[in-house]
Short mmCIF file of C-alpha atoms in Angstrom, two decimals:
data_model
loop_
_atom_site.label_atom_id
_atom_site.label_comp_id
_atom_site.label_asym_id
_atom_site.label_seq_id
_atom_site.Cartn_x
_atom_site.Cartn_y
_atom_site.Cartn_z
CA VAL A 14 -68.88 -61.13 142.46
CA THR A 15 -72.00 -59.15 141.59
CA GLN A 16 -70.02 -56.16 140.32
CA LEU A 17 -67.66 -58.35 138.30
CA THR A 18 -70.62 -60.19 136.77
CA LYS A 19 -72.23 -56.92 135.68
CA LEU A 20 -68.97 -55.77 134.11
CA ILE A 21 -68.59 -59.05 132.22
CA ALA A 22 -72.21 -58.95 131.07
CA HIS A 23 -71.83 -55.44 129.63
CA ASN A 24 -68.34 -56.13 128.21
CA LEU A 25 -68.65 -59.72 127.11
CA TYR A 26 -65.60 -59.79 124.84
CA ILE A 27 -63.08 -58.66 127.45
CA ASN A 28 -60.90 -61.68 128.24
CA THR A 29 -58.99 -60.56 131.33
CA TRP A 30 -60.15 -58.61 134.39
CA ILE A 31 -57.76 -57.14 136.94
CA PHE A 32 -58.45 -56.56 140.65
CA LYS A 33 -56.52 -53.89 142.59
CA ILE A 34 -56.56 -53.32 146.35
CA ASP A 35 -56.56 -49.60 147.18
CA GLU A 36 -53.96 -49.58 149.95
CA GLU A 37 -51.33 -51.66 148.15
CA PHE A 38 -48.59 -50.44 145.79
CA ASN A 39 -46.27 -51.65 142.99
CA GLY A 40 -48.75 -54.36 142.02
CA ARG A 41 -48.69 -56.09 145.44
CA GLY A 42 -52.48 -55.99 145.70
CA HIS A 43 -53.21 -57.14 142.15
CA ALA A 44 -55.04 -60.25 141.04
CA SER A 45 -56.53 -61.26 137.69
CA ILE A 46 -58.92 -63.66 136.08
CA ASN A 47 -59.12 -64.83 132.47
CA VAL A 48 -62.69 -65.61 131.47
CA GLU A 49 -62.33 -66.63 127.83
CA ASN A 50 -62.35 -70.37 128.66
CA ILE A 51 -65.42 -70.28 130.90
CA LYS A 52 -68.06 -72.42 129.18
CA THR A 53 -71.02 -70.12 129.91
CA ILE A 54 -69.21 -67.07 128.52
CA ILE A 55 -68.16 -69.00 125.40
CA GLU A 56 -71.82 -69.91 124.78
CA LEU A 57 -73.01 -66.33 125.32
CA ARG A 58 -70.43 -65.04 122.85
CA LYS A 59 -71.54 -67.56 120.24
CA LYS A 60 -75.25 -66.88 120.66
CA LYS A 61 -74.83 -63.07 120.81
CA VAL A 62 -78.01 -62.79 122.85
CA GLU A 63 -79.20 -59.67 124.61
CA MET A 64 -78.33 -59.67 128.29
CA THR A 65 -81.41 -60.11 130.47
CA GLU A 66 -81.66 -60.22 134.26
CA SER A 67 -82.09 -63.99 134.23
CA ILE A 68 -78.95 -64.46 132.11
CA VAL A 69 -76.98 -62.15 134.41
CA ARG A 70 -78.17 -64.10 137.47
CA LYS A 71 -77.13 -67.38 135.84
CA LEU A 72 -73.74 -65.88 134.98
CA GLU A 73 -73.31 -64.70 138.57
CA GLU A 74 -73.89 -68.22 139.89
CA VAL A 75 -71.25 -69.52 137.51
CA MET A 76 -68.75 -66.83 138.56
CA LYS A 77 -69.25 -67.64 142.24
CA LYS A 78 -68.10 -71.19 141.53
CA VAL A 79 -65.18 -70.49 139.20
CA LEU A 80 -63.78 -67.30 140.77
CA PRO A 81 -61.87 -68.96 143.67
CA LYS A 82 -60.34 -71.48 141.25
CA LYS A 83 -59.41 -69.17 138.38
CA VAL A 84 -58.21 -65.99 140.11
CA LYS A 85 -54.43 -65.57 139.95
CA ILE A 86 -53.04 -63.58 142.89
CA ALA A 87 -49.96 -61.54 141.99
CA MET A 88 -48.37 -61.89 145.45
CA PRO A 89 -49.40 -65.27 146.91
CA SER A 90 -46.84 -64.78 149.68
CA LEU A 91 -49.04 -61.94 150.99
CA TYR A 92 -52.45 -63.41 150.19
CA ARG A 93 -52.19 -67.17 150.41
CA THR A 94 -55.77 -67.98 149.44
CA PHE A 95 -58.58 -66.39 147.49
CA ASP A 96 -60.50 -65.83 150.73
CA ASP A 97 -57.53 -63.94 152.21
CA TYR A 98 -57.35 -61.75 149.14
CA MET A 99 -61.08 -61.03 149.05
CA ALA A 100 -61.08 -60.17 152.76
CA ALA A 101 -58.36 -57.55 152.15
CA PHE A 102 -60.10 -56.31 149.00
CA CYS A 103 -63.42 -55.81 150.78
CA LYS A 104 -61.80 -54.26 153.86
CA SER A 105 -59.64 -51.69 152.04
CA GLY A 106 -61.72 -51.27 148.91
CA GLY A 107 -60.47 -51.62 145.38
CA VAL A 108 -61.21 -51.46 141.69
CA ILE A 109 -61.88 -53.91 138.88
CA GLU A 110 -60.35 -53.03 135.52
CA ALA A 111 -60.59 -54.50 132.04
CA ALA A 112 -57.32 -55.51 130.39
CA PRO A 113 -56.75 -54.34 126.79
CA LEU A 114 -57.75 -56.71 124.00
CA CYS A 115 -54.24 -57.62 122.89
CA GLN A 116 -51.42 -59.95 123.88
CA ALA A 117 -49.91 -59.32 127.30
CA ASN A 118 -46.45 -58.60 125.83
CA GLN A 119 -47.96 -55.77 123.76
CA VAL A 120 -49.13 -53.86 126.83
CA SER A 121 -46.79 -51.29 128.38
CA SER A 122 -47.04 -49.41 131.68
CA PRO A 123 -45.69 -45.86 131.29
CA SER A 124 -45.98 -43.33 134.11
CA VAL A 125 -45.36 -39.61 134.41
CA SER A 126 -44.36 -37.90 137.67
CA PHE A 127 -44.70 -34.15 138.09
CA PHE A 128 -44.77 -31.49 140.79
CA ILE A 129 -47.57 -28.93 141.28
CA GLU A 130 -46.14 -25.65 142.57
CA PRO A 131 -48.04 -23.55 145.16
CA HIS A 132 -48.98 -21.07 142.43
CA GLY A 133 -50.35 -23.80 140.15
CA THR A 134 -47.59 -24.29 137.57
CA ILE A 135 -46.09 -27.72 137.09
CA GLN A 136 -42.65 -29.23 136.67
CA ILE A 137 -42.19 -32.63 135.03
CA VAL A 138 -40.03 -34.84 137.26
CA GLY A 139 -39.71 -37.75 134.86
CA SER A 140 -41.46 -40.29 132.66
CA TYR A 141 -40.67 -43.99 132.73
CA ASP A 142 -41.81 -47.42 131.57
CA LYS A 143 -42.31 -49.84 134.46
CA PHE A 144 -41.40 -53.50 134.04
CA ALA A 145 -42.60 -56.49 136.03
CA SER A 146 -40.82 -59.36 137.77
CA SER A 147 -44.03 -61.39 137.55
CA GLN A 148 -47.47 -60.60 136.21
CA PHE A 149 -48.60 -57.16 137.47
CA VAL A 150 -45.81 -56.90 140.10
CA ASN A 151 -43.50 -53.94 139.41
CA ALA A 152 -39.77 -54.60 139.70
CA GLY A 153 -38.35 -51.34 138.35
CA CYS A 154 -38.44 -48.92 135.45
CA PHE A 155 -36.74 -47.60 132.33
CA PHE A 156 -36.23 -43.85 131.86
CA PRO A 157 -37.38 -42.13 129.74
CA GLN A 158 -40.60 -43.79 128.64
CA THR A 159 -40.77 -44.85 124.98
CA SER A 160 -44.19 -46.54 124.94
CA LEU A 161 -45.91 -43.34 123.78
CA PRO A 162 -43.31 -41.78 121.47
CA ALA A 163 -45.37 -38.83 120.24
CA MET A 164 -46.98 -37.98 123.59
CA ASN A 165 -46.76 -34.37 124.82
CA LEU A 166 -46.16 -35.11 128.49
CA TYR A 167 -46.49 -31.50 129.61
CA THR A 168 -49.95 -31.11 128.06
CA LEU A 169 -51.13 -34.35 129.68
CA CYS A 170 -49.85 -33.36 133.13
CA GLU A 171 -51.14 -29.80 132.80
CA SER A 172 -54.69 -30.99 132.09
CA VAL A 173 -54.62 -33.27 135.15
CA SER A 174 -52.90 -30.76 137.43
CA SER A 175 -55.47 -28.04 136.70
CA GLN A 176 -58.23 -30.27 138.09
CA LEU A 177 -56.16 -31.25 141.12
CA TYR A 178 -55.13 -27.67 141.85
CA GLN A 179 -58.78 -26.59 141.89
CA LYS A 180 -59.33 -29.16 144.64
CA GLY A 181 -56.43 -27.75 146.66
CA ILE A 182 -53.95 -30.50 145.80
CA MET A 183 -50.28 -29.53 145.39
CA GLY A 184 -46.95 -31.32 145.50
CA HIS A 185 -45.88 -34.61 143.93
CA VAL A 186 -48.27 -36.44 141.60
CA THR A 187 -47.81 -39.53 139.43
CA ILE A 188 -50.12 -40.61 136.61
CA ASP A 189 -50.02 -44.32 135.75
CA LEU A 190 -50.97 -45.23 132.19
CA VAL A 191 -51.44 -48.37 130.14
CA SER A 192 -50.51 -48.24 126.46
CA PHE A 193 -51.39 -50.81 123.80
CA PRO A 194 -51.63 -51.08 119.99
CA ASN A 195 -54.60 -49.54 118.22
CA PRO A 196 -56.76 -52.60 117.32
CA THR A 197 -58.07 -50.92 114.16
CA ASP A 198 -54.62 -49.81 112.97
CA PRO A 199 -51.64 -51.52 114.66
CA LYS A 200 -49.20 -49.18 112.87
CA ALA A 201 -50.87 -46.06 114.28
CA HIS A 202 -49.81 -44.31 117.48
CA PRO A 203 -50.53 -46.56 120.50
CA LEU A 204 -53.67 -45.95 122.50
CA PHE A 205 -53.51 -45.38 126.24
CA TRP A 206 -55.70 -45.42 129.33
CA ALA A 207 -55.06 -43.57 132.57
CA VAL A 208 -55.45 -46.23 135.27
CA ASP A 209 -54.21 -44.60 138.47
CA ILE A 210 -53.15 -41.32 140.04
CA ASN A 211 -51.00 -41.04 143.17
CA CYS A 212 -50.76 -37.75 145.04
CA SER A 213 -47.44 -38.39 146.76
CA MET A 214 -43.80 -39.01 145.96
CA ASN A 215 -43.07 -42.63 145.08
CA ASP A 216 -39.85 -44.59 144.63
CA TYR A 217 -39.68 -43.89 140.91
CA ALA A 218 -40.12 -40.13 141.27
CA ALA A 219 -37.42 -40.12 143.96
CA ILE A 220 -35.02 -42.02 141.72
CA CYS A 221 -35.67 -39.48 138.93
CA TRP A 222 -34.55 -36.72 141.33
CA PHE A 223 -31.47 -38.76 142.28
CA PHE A 224 -30.65 -39.28 138.60
CA ASP A 225 -31.00 -35.54 137.93
CA ILE A 226 -28.60 -34.73 140.80
CA LEU A 227 -26.01 -37.12 139.34
CA MET A 228 -26.40 -35.87 135.78
CA GLU A 229 -26.79 -32.10 136.27
CA GLY A 230 -28.52 -32.03 132.90
CA ASN A 231 -31.81 -30.91 131.42
CA LEU A 232 -35.15 -32.73 131.21
CA GLU A 233 -37.24 -31.86 128.14
CA GLN A 234 -40.64 -31.07 129.62
CA GLU A 235 -42.63 -32.10 126.53
CA THR A 236 -40.83 -35.24 125.36
CA GLY A 237 -39.41 -36.45 128.68
CA GLU A 238 -35.96 -36.93 127.14
CA TYR A 239 -32.88 -36.05 129.17
CA ASN A 240 -29.65 -34.48 127.89
CA ILE A 241 -26.37 -33.48 129.49
CA GLU A 242 -23.77 -31.00 128.27
CA ILE A 243 -20.40 -32.43 127.26
CA MET A 244 -17.27 -30.73 125.97
CA LYS A 245 -16.59 -31.31 122.31
CA GLU A 246 -13.40 -33.28 121.75
CA SER A 247 -10.68 -31.58 119.73
CA ASP A 248 -10.42 -34.52 117.37
CA ASP A 249 -13.83 -34.73 115.67
CA ASN A 250 -12.88 -37.90 113.86
CA HIS A 251 -11.98 -39.63 117.12
CA MET A 252 -15.35 -38.65 118.58
CA GLN A 253 -17.18 -39.90 115.51
CA HIS A 254 -15.36 -43.24 115.58
CA ALA A 255 -16.05 -43.68 119.30
CA SER A 256 -19.74 -42.99 118.84
CA ASP A 257 -19.91 -45.35 115.86
CA ASP A 258 -18.36 -48.13 117.95
CA ILE A 259 -20.81 -47.66 120.81
CA LEU A 260 -23.93 -46.58 118.97
CA PRO A 261 -24.05 -47.76 115.36
CA ASP A 262 -26.87 -46.12 113.40
CA ASN A 263 -28.32 -44.45 116.49
CA PRO A 264 -30.35 -41.44 115.24
CA LEU A 265 -31.04 -40.19 118.77
CA PHE A 266 -27.34 -39.78 119.52
CA ASN A 267 -26.58 -38.21 116.13
CA MET A 268 -29.43 -35.73 116.54
CA ALA A 269 -28.47 -34.76 120.09
CA ALA A 270 -24.77 -34.49 119.32
CA ALA A 271 -25.54 -32.03 116.53
CA VAL A 272 -27.29 -29.61 118.90
CA LYS A 273 -25.13 -26.78 120.24
CA ALA A 274 -25.81 -25.73 123.83
CA GLY A 275 -26.21 -22.01 124.46
CA GLY A 276 -24.43 -21.08 121.25
CA ASN A 277 -21.13 -22.49 122.55
CA THR A 278 -19.67 -24.60 119.74
CA ASN A 279 -17.45 -26.45 122.22
CA ILE A 280 -20.45 -27.87 124.09
CA LEU A 281 -22.69 -30.64 122.75
CA LEU A 282 -25.79 -32.28 124.15
CA GLU A 283 -25.71 -36.02 124.82
CA PRO A 284 -28.75 -38.11 125.86
CA ARG A 285 -28.97 -40.15 129.06
CA SER A 286 -31.22 -43.06 130.00
CA PHE A 287 -31.40 -45.28 133.04
CA MET A 288 -32.66 -48.62 134.28
CA TYR A 289 -33.73 -48.92 137.90
CA CYS A 290 -34.35 -52.12 139.88
CA SER A 291 -36.14 -51.44 143.15
CA PHE A 292 -35.04 -54.47 145.16
CA LEU A 293 -32.18 -56.88 144.55
CA HIS A 294 -31.81 -59.59 147.18
CA HIS A 295 -28.88 -61.83 147.95
CA PRO A 296 -28.41 -63.48 151.37
CA GLY A 297 -24.67 -62.86 151.18
CA LEU A 298 -25.17 -59.08 151.18
CA SER A 299 -26.25 -59.20 154.82
CA THR A 300 -22.93 -60.72 155.89
CA ILE A 301 -20.54 -58.40 154.04
CA GLN A 302 -19.54 -54.83 154.84
CA TYR A 303 -20.48 -52.19 152.28
CA LYS A 304 -16.83 -51.10 152.03
CA THR A 305 -15.78 -54.61 151.04
CA PHE A 306 -18.73 -54.99 148.66
CA PHE A 307 -17.95 -51.74 146.83
CA HIS A 308 -14.27 -52.67 146.57
CA MET A 309 -15.26 -55.97 144.95
CA CYS A 310 -17.54 -54.09 142.55
CA ARG A 311 -14.73 -51.76 141.48
CA LEU A 312 -12.49 -54.75 140.78
CA GLU A 313 -15.22 -56.00 138.40
CA SER A 314 -15.52 -52.52 136.77
CA ILE A 315 -18.98 -52.06 138.27
CA SER A 316 -18.82 -48.38 139.16
CA PHE A 317 -20.04 -44.92 138.25
CA ASP A 318 -17.88 -42.58 136.17
CA MET A 319 -18.39 -39.07 137.58
CA GLU A 320 -16.72 -37.43 134.58
CA LYS A 321 -18.57 -39.29 131.82
CA ARG A 322 -21.71 -39.51 133.97
CA ASN A 323 -22.55 -43.13 133.23
CA GLY A 324 -22.25 -46.49 134.94
CA SER A 325 -23.80 -48.19 137.96
CA THR A 326 -24.93 -46.81 141.32
CA PHE A 327 -26.45 -48.54 144.35
CA CYS A 328 -29.36 -47.45 146.54
CA LEU A 329 -28.80 -48.63 150.09
CA PHE A 330 -31.64 -49.45 152.48
CA ASP A 331 -31.71 -49.56 156.27
CA SER A 332 -30.61 -52.50 158.38
CA LEU A 333 -34.17 -53.83 158.60
CA GLN A 334 -33.88 -54.76 154.92
CA SER A 335 -30.54 -56.50 155.27
CA GLY A 336 -29.45 -58.30 152.13
CA VAL A 337 -31.48 -56.00 149.86
CA ILE A 338 -30.21 -53.17 147.67
CA GLY A 339 -31.60 -51.07 144.85
CA MET A 340 -29.64 -50.41 141.69
CA LEU A 341 -29.57 -47.63 139.10
CA THR A 342 -27.59 -48.01 135.87
CA ILE A 343 -27.11 -45.04 133.54
CA GLY A 344 -26.08 -45.02 129.90
CA ILE A 345 -26.25 -43.01 126.72
CA HIS A 346 -29.35 -45.00 125.77
CA ARG A 347 -31.48 -47.81 127.18
CA LYS A 348 -29.45 -50.68 125.75
CA VAL A 349 -26.27 -49.48 127.45
CA ALA A 350 -28.08 -49.10 130.79
CA VAL A 351 -29.47 -52.64 130.46
CA ASN A 352 -25.99 -54.03 129.74
CA TYR A 353 -24.64 -52.33 132.87
CA MET A 354 -27.46 -53.92 134.88
CA ILE A 355 -26.79 -57.38 133.41
CA ASP A 356 -23.10 -57.13 134.33
CA ALA A 357 -23.94 -56.08 137.89
CA LEU A 358 -26.55 -58.81 138.38
CA SER A 359 -24.18 -61.45 137.05
CA PHE A 360 -21.57 -60.35 139.58
CA ILE A 361 -23.97 -60.18 142.54
CA GLN A 362 -25.38 -63.63 141.81
#
């Protein structure tokens, strides 16, 4: 409470504060509090007085009273009460972060995963925008990230990896960011904060590797975009009509399709995106054999086309997580991947 009070006192116009437990992941240990409706803070904002020790002490007494009532725990099934949450927070340690001064739906959560080689060079594994099933609880991701369109991912990762490598850290690393509109110029490039760094492989990095194995394509190290090589159809008009039907006015597809791979005029580059949902639960999945389930999926055209390299794939978990599967849908761009996911979810439900 003391640390939160000091942060509020020195950053009086921040409306939302986020708590994160160190040992949790995917937002499981998150909680938040919105302070803009607390009477004492409203008065301090109106008066614009200089913060003194007596004012801070008064504010701390107020926060002790309102904190248990106003804190929203992201996973109440894990931490049933505020006391349970605070006990875990104090035992494991954690951080308190300020939320950006904008609407919640304007905040994005891009991440970049990369690999530090033993000799210090890096390889970008993938960039993705995480999405939430509830506030602050991650449910999956979109690949590639589009929240920071002009970001040079390689330069960002290289600057971080150089510091880690000096400390003897190698292997898989993920940088979690938060992006939001520039408050002084909403039309400018979004601003971003680095909010976390994980020195291990996570689910999202692993799914990027899985995606790469399926696609056998190329990841652009600077932009994070992914392209595969396809054979040019003999009938150019047929190809143009097909692309117009699927992707009307899509500049990304037109740009990529115009690029010749390796000087071979019969090979074009085509972009790929995916949507990944970490956990999909249905009680009926625990009572059906995978063979039967996959057969039912094929009857509903929920499948992966190995030749075209798009469609839906499933990530199976062990028997301890019976009734739960993960799902990866791949398309020529994000909208197609989302449509594949919607079709699959409609069938599973």
